[in-house]
Coordinates of C-alpha atoms in Angstrom, one line a residue:
M2 CA -17.1 6.8 -1.9
L3 CA -20.7 6.0 -1.3
C4 CA -21.1 4.0 -4.6
G5 CA -20.9 0.2 -4.5
P6 CA -18.0 -1.7 -5.9
A7 CA -19.9 -2.7 -9.0
A8 CA -20.6 0.9 -9.8
F9 CA -16.9 1.7 -9.6
A10 CA -16.0 -1.2 -11.9
Q11 CA -18.7 -0.2 -14.4
Q12 CA -17.3 3.4 -14.5
A13 CA -13.7 2.4 -14.9
V14 CA -14.1 -0.3 -17.6
D15 CA -17.1 0.8 -19.7
A16 CA -17.1 4.6 -19.7
S17 CA -16.8 6.0 -23.2
G18 CA -15.7 9.4 -22.0
P19 CA -13.1 10.7 -19.6
I20 CA -12.7 8.5 -16.6
D21 CA -12.3 9.9 -13.1
L22 CA -9.9 7.4 -11.6
R23 CA -10.0 9.1 -8.2
A24 CA -13.5 7.8 -7.8
V25 CA -12.1 4.2 -7.9
D26 CA -9.1 4.6 -5.7
P27 CA -10.3 4.0 -2.0
E28 CA -7.1 5.5 -0.7
A29 CA -6.8 8.6 -2.8
T30 CA -8.2 11.1 -0.2
L31 CA -7.2 11.1 3.4
V32 CA -9.0 12.5 6.5
E33 CA -6.9 15.6 7.2
E34 CA -7.7 15.7 11.0
L35 CA -6.4 12.1 11.4
V36 CA -3.0 12.9 9.6
V37 CA -1.0 13.8 12.7
N38 CA 2.7 13.4 13.5
A39 CA 3.8 11.4 16.5
R40 CA 4.7 12.7 19.9
L41 CA 6.4 9.6 21.3
P42 CA 9.6 8.1 20.0
G43 CA 9.3 6.0 16.8
P44 CA 6.3 5.6 14.4
A45 CA 2.9 7.2 15.0
W46 CA 0.1 5.4 16.8
W47 CA -3.6 6.0 16.9
K48 CA -6.0 4.7 19.6
V49 CA -9.5 3.3 19.3
S50 CA -11.3 2.9 22.6
D51 CA -14.5 2.2 24.5
A52 CA -15.2 2.2 28.2
D53 CA -12.9 -0.7 29.1
T54 CA -10.6 -1.5 26.1
T55 CA -8.0 0.3 24.1
V56 CA -6.8 -0.9 20.7
Y57 CA -3.4 0.7 19.8
V58 CA -3.2 1.1 16.1
L59 CA 0.1 1.4 14.2
G60 CA -0.1 2.7 10.7
V61 CA 2.6 1.2 8.4
P62 CA 3.7 2.3 4.9
A63 CA 3.0 0.1 1.9
M64 CA 6.7 -0.1 0.9
T65 CA 9.8 -0.3 3.2
P66 CA 13.4 -1.4 2.7
S67 CA 14.4 -4.8 4.1
K68 CA 16.6 -3.1 6.7
L69 CA 15.2 -0.1 8.6
E70 CA 16.2 1.4 11.9
V71 CA 13.0 1.8 14.0
D72 CA 12.6 2.6 17.7
E73 CA 10.7 -0.5 18.9
S74 CA 10.2 0.5 22.5
V75 CA 6.7 1.7 22.3
F76 CA 5.6 -1.3 20.2
K77 CA 7.1 -3.8 22.7
R78 CA 5.4 -2.1 25.6
R79 CA 2.0 -2.0 24.0
V80 CA 2.1 -5.6 22.6
D81 CA 3.2 -7.0 25.9
G82 CA 0.1 -8.3 27.6
A83 CA -2.2 -7.4 24.6
N84 CA -5.1 -9.7 24.1
V85 CA -4.5 -9.9 20.3
L86 CA -2.2 -8.5 17.7
I87 CA -4.2 -7.8 14.5
M88 CA -2.1 -7.8 11.3
G89 CA -4.0 -6.0 8.6
Q90 CA -4.3 -6.8 4.9
E91 CA -1.0 -7.3 3.2
A92 CA 0.1 -8.1 -0.4
D93 CA 1.3 -11.6 -0.8
V94 CA 4.8 -11.3 -2.4
S95 CA 6.2 -14.5 -3.8
V96 CA 9.6 -13.8 -5.2
V97 CA 9.3 -16.8 -7.6
R98 CA 5.9 -15.6 -8.9
I99 CA 7.1 -12.0 -9.2
V100 CA 10.2 -13.0 -11.2
G101 CA 8.0 -15.3 -13.3
L102 CA 5.6 -12.5 -14.0
A103 CA 8.4 -10.1 -15.0
L104 CA 9.9 -12.7 -17.3
G105 CA 6.7 -14.3 -18.8
G106 CA 3.9 -11.9 -18.0
K107 CA 3.7 -10.4 -21.5
R108 CA 1.0 -12.8 -22.6
F109 CA -1.5 -11.0 -20.3
F110 CA -0.6 -7.6 -21.9
I111 CA -0.1 -8.1 -25.6
T112 CA -1.0 -5.0 -27.6
D113 CA -2.0 -4.8 -31.3
K114 CA -0.3 -1.5 -31.9
P115 CA 3.2 -0.6 -30.8
M116 CA 2.7 0.7 -27.3
R117 CA 4.8 3.9 -27.6
Q118 CA 2.5 5.1 -30.5
T119 CA -0.4 5.1 -28.1
L120 CA 1.2 7.4 -25.5
P121 CA 1.2 11.2 -25.1
P122 CA 4.5 12.7 -26.1
E123 CA 5.7 13.5 -22.5
L124 CA 4.9 10.0 -21.2
R125 CA 6.6 8.4 -24.2
A126 CA 9.8 10.6 -23.7
R127 CA 9.9 9.6 -20.0
L128 CA 9.6 5.9 -20.9
E129 CA 12.3 6.1 -23.5
A130 CA 14.6 7.9 -21.0
R131 CA 14.0 5.2 -18.4
L132 CA 14.7 2.4 -20.9
A133 CA 18.0 4.0 -21.8
I134 CA 18.9 4.0 -18.1
M135 CA 18.0 0.3 -18.0
K136 CA 20.2 -0.2 -21.0
E137 CA 17.2 -1.3 -23.2
K138 CA 16.3 -0.2 -26.7
P139 CA 13.5 2.4 -27.1
D140 CA 11.2 -0.2 -28.6
A141 CA 11.9 -2.9 -25.9
M142 CA 8.4 -2.7 -24.5
D143 CA 6.4 -1.9 -27.6
D144 CA 4.7 -5.2 -27.6
V145 CA 3.0 -4.8 -24.2
K146 CA 0.4 -2.5 -22.7
P147 CA 1.5 0.6 -20.7
A148 CA 0.4 -0.9 -17.3
F149 CA 2.8 -3.8 -17.6
A150 CA 5.6 -1.5 -18.7
G151 CA 4.8 0.5 -15.6
F152 CA 5.2 -2.6 -13.4
L153 CA 8.5 -3.5 -15.1
V154 CA 10.1 -0.1 -14.8
A155 CA 8.9 0.4 -11.3
N156 CA 10.5 -2.8 -10.0
A157 CA 13.6 -3.2 -12.2
G158 CA 17.0 -1.6 -11.4
E159 CA 19.5 -0.4 -14.0
G160 CA 20.6 -4.0 -14.6
G161 CA 17.0 -5.2 -15.0
D162 CA 16.8 -7.1 -11.7
V163 CA 13.4 -7.2 -10.0
S164 CA 13.3 -5.6 -6.6
I165 CA 10.1 -5.5 -4.5
H166 CA 10.0 -3.5 -1.3
L167 CA 7.2 -4.9 0.9
G168 CA 6.7 -6.6 4.2
G169 CA 10.0 -5.8 6.0
V170 CA 8.3 -3.9 8.9
T171 CA 5.5 -6.4 9.4
D172 CA 7.8 -9.3 9.4
R173 CA 9.8 -7.7 12.2
I174 CA 6.6 -6.9 14.1
R175 CA 5.7 -10.6 14.1
E176 CA 9.2 -11.5 15.3
I177 CA 8.9 -9.1 18.2
A178 CA 5.4 -10.4 19.2
K179 CA 6.8 -14.0 19.2
G180 CA 10.1 -13.1 20.9
K181 CA 11.4 -13.8 24.3
D182 CA 11.5 -10.0 25.2
I183 CA 7.7 -10.1 25.5
E184 CA 6.5 -11.4 28.9
K185 CA 2.9 -12.0 27.9
R186 CA 2.7 -12.7 24.1
P187 CA -0.4 -11.8 22.2
R188 CA -2.5 -14.1 20.0
I189 CA -1.6 -13.0 16.4
Q190 CA -4.6 -12.6 14.0
S191 CA -3.6 -12.2 10.4
L192 CA -6.3 -10.7 8.2
P193 CA -6.8 -12.0 4.6
G194 CA -4.3 -10.5 2.1
Y195 CA -4.2 -10.4 -1.7
S196 CA -1.8 -11.7 -4.4
L197 CA 0.4 -8.9 -5.9
V198 CA 1.0 -11.0 -9.0
D199 CA -2.8 -11.6 -9.6
A200 CA -3.4 -7.9 -9.0
V201 CA -0.9 -6.9 -11.7
K202 CA -2.4 -9.5 -14.1
S203 CA -5.8 -8.0 -13.6
L204 CA -4.5 -4.8 -15.3
G205 CA -4.4 -6.6 -18.6
A206 CA -8.1 -5.6 -19.3
A207 CA -7.7 -2.0 -18.0
P208 CA -8.9 0.9 -20.2
Q209 CA -6.3 3.2 -21.8
P210 CA -6.6 6.0 -19.2
L211 CA -5.8 3.6 -16.5
Q212 CA -3.0 2.0 -18.6
E213 CA -1.4 5.4 -18.9
L214 CA -1.8 6.1 -15.2
C215 CA -0.1 2.9 -14.3
L216 CA 2.8 3.7 -16.6
D217 CA 3.1 7.1 -15.1
A218 CA 3.0 5.7 -11.6
G219 CA 5.7 3.1 -12.5
L220 CA 7.9 5.7 -14.0
R221 CA 7.5 7.9 -10.9
Q222 CA 8.6 5.0 -8.7
A223 CA 11.6 4.3 -10.9
E224 CA 12.5 8.0 -11.0
N225 CA 12.4 8.3 -7.2
G226 CA 14.5 5.0 -7.0
E227 CA 15.3 3.1 -3.9
G228 CA 16.4 6.3 -2.2
G229 CA 12.8 7.5 -2.4
V230 CA 11.5 4.4 -0.7
A231 CA 14.2 4.6 2.0
I232 CA 13.6 8.3 2.7
T233 CA 9.9 7.8 3.1
A234 CA 10.4 4.8 5.4
E235 CA 12.9 6.7 7.6
R236 CA 10.3 9.5 7.9
W237 CA 7.7 7.0 9.0
A238 CA 10.1 5.6 11.6
R239 CA 10.4 9.1 13.0
G240 CA 6.6 9.5 13.2
E241 CA 6.5 12.1 10.4
V242 CA 3.0 11.1 9.1
R243 CA 2.3 14.1 7.0
A244 CA 5.6 13.7 5.0
V245 CA 4.9 10.0 4.5
V246 CA 1.4 10.3 3.2
S247 CA 2.3 13.2 0.9
A248 CA 5.1 11.2 -0.8
D249 CA 4.5 9.8 -4.2
R250 CA 2.7 6.4 -4.0
G251 CA 4.4 4.9 -7.0
F252 CA 2.9 1.8 -8.6
S253 CA 0.6 1.2 -5.6
R254 CA -1.5 4.2 -6.9
C255 CA -2.0 2.3 -10.1
L256 CA -3.2 -0.8 -8.2
A257 CA -5.5 1.1 -6.0
S258 CA -7.1 2.7 -9.1
T259 CA -8.0 -0.7 -10.5
P260 CA -11.6 -1.7 -9.8
A261 CA -10.7 -5.3 -8.8
I262 CA -7.9 -4.2 -6.5
A263 CA -10.0 -1.3 -5.1
R264 CA -12.7 -3.8 -4.1
T265 CA -10.0 -5.9 -2.4
L266 CA -8.6 -2.9 -0.5
R267 CA -12.1 -2.0 0.7
S268 CA -12.6 -5.6 1.8
G269 CA -9.4 -5.3 3.8
Q270 CA -10.7 -2.2 5.5
T271 CA -13.9 -4.0 6.3
D272 CA -12.0 -6.9 7.8
A273 CA -9.9 -4.6 9.9
V274 CA -12.9 -2.7 11.2
K275 CA -14.5 -6.1 12.2
A276 CA -11.3 -7.3 13.9
V277 CA -10.8 -4.1 15.9
T278 CA -14.5 -4.1 16.9
A279 CA -14.2 -7.6 18.1
A280 CA -11.1 -6.8 20.0
L281 CA -12.9 -4.0 21.8
N282 CA -15.3 -6.6 23.3
T283 CA -12.6 -8.0 25.5
P284 CA -11.5 -5.6 28.4
G285 CA -7.8 -4.6 28.4
K286 CA -5.7 -3.8 25.4
A287 CA -5.0 -5.0 21.9
V288 CA -2.7 -3.9 19.0
A289 CA -3.5 -3.5 15.3
V290 CA -1.1 -3.0 12.5
I291 CA -2.8 -1.5 9.4
E292 CA -1.5 0.0 6.1
L293 CA -1.3 3.8 6.6
R294 CA -3.5 5.0 3.8
S295 CA -6.1 2.4 4.4
L296 CA -6.2 3.6 8.0
L297 CA -6.5 7.3 7.3
A298 CA -8.6 7.3 4.1
E299 CA -12.0 8.9 3.8
G300 CA -14.3 6.0 4.5
G301 CA -11.3 4.0 5.8
V302 CA -10.7 2.1 9.0
L303 CA -10.6 4.9 11.5
E304 CA -13.6 6.8 10.0
Q305 CA -15.6 3.6 10.0
L306 CA -14.7 2.9 13.7
R307 CA -15.5 6.4 14.7
A308 CA -18.9 6.1 12.9
K309 CA -19.6 3.1 15.2
G310 CA -19.2 5.3 18.2
F311 CA -15.8 4.4 19.3
T312 CA -13.3 7.1 20.5
V313 CA -10.5 7.7 18.0
T314 CA -7.4 9.4 19.4
T315 CA -4.7 10.8 17.1
P316 CA -0.9 10.6 17.7
G317 CA -0.8 14.2 18.8
E318 CA -3.3 13.8 21.6

């Protein structure tokens, strides 16, 4: 975690031997003492404070269904009268661009050799089984690299329709902060995000170990199905942090293991630390909404804030 971004990129792209992808992923390892289930109703909150200011931090999962029952009482109470609502880094999901990538993205991932011939037997068998469920022929993805196949199987249902589960919770949070139920509405500060489509495109040049990781991650997401996303989201809504962070990460693990996206994720952590630090300069309270693994990772948002000397309080305290 102490190496610079360029070193990570060099290792992942140029290494001639085995590649330790965990060294690239900025969200692979979490700080165990920060992974604490909630005491109050609803999702878990952390607090970052100094002598005269408290920033209430809500960690949110990367993927959630569009409709999710969540106890909003704690959020409404904390955002009412807050100086600022900080909305952390999010993936920009354009349905038009996602569909366009699914239909025409092969040009970024053309392979010289039939893709299934490059795969370990177990991974090939899982891909063929998933293609059968999708009512596709075994060779349907032989002309593309494994990473793109992973993206397609992760986000395509049995009928082949693309389905992306992102942003439902944060959209609702913005609605609440702007709504009439809040007596004193906060200023909303949205931190820079990144394009999910561009992130997937960047995988075209990934080395074979990362290509296979991305296919495995996509297959895991497909095998868990929408039920897996829903169960994880429901656990988050009940404040069951340990269960949420231990759930399979699906295709997001692939993206976080890609040097270009890993740099973007670290940039998002840096932006969040700067925004929370700035909020602590104004007496009173503020609220921040940050992706859960980015919040809890080693070298992540909470660790960086604690290193600056601020007090970090977990949901169990």
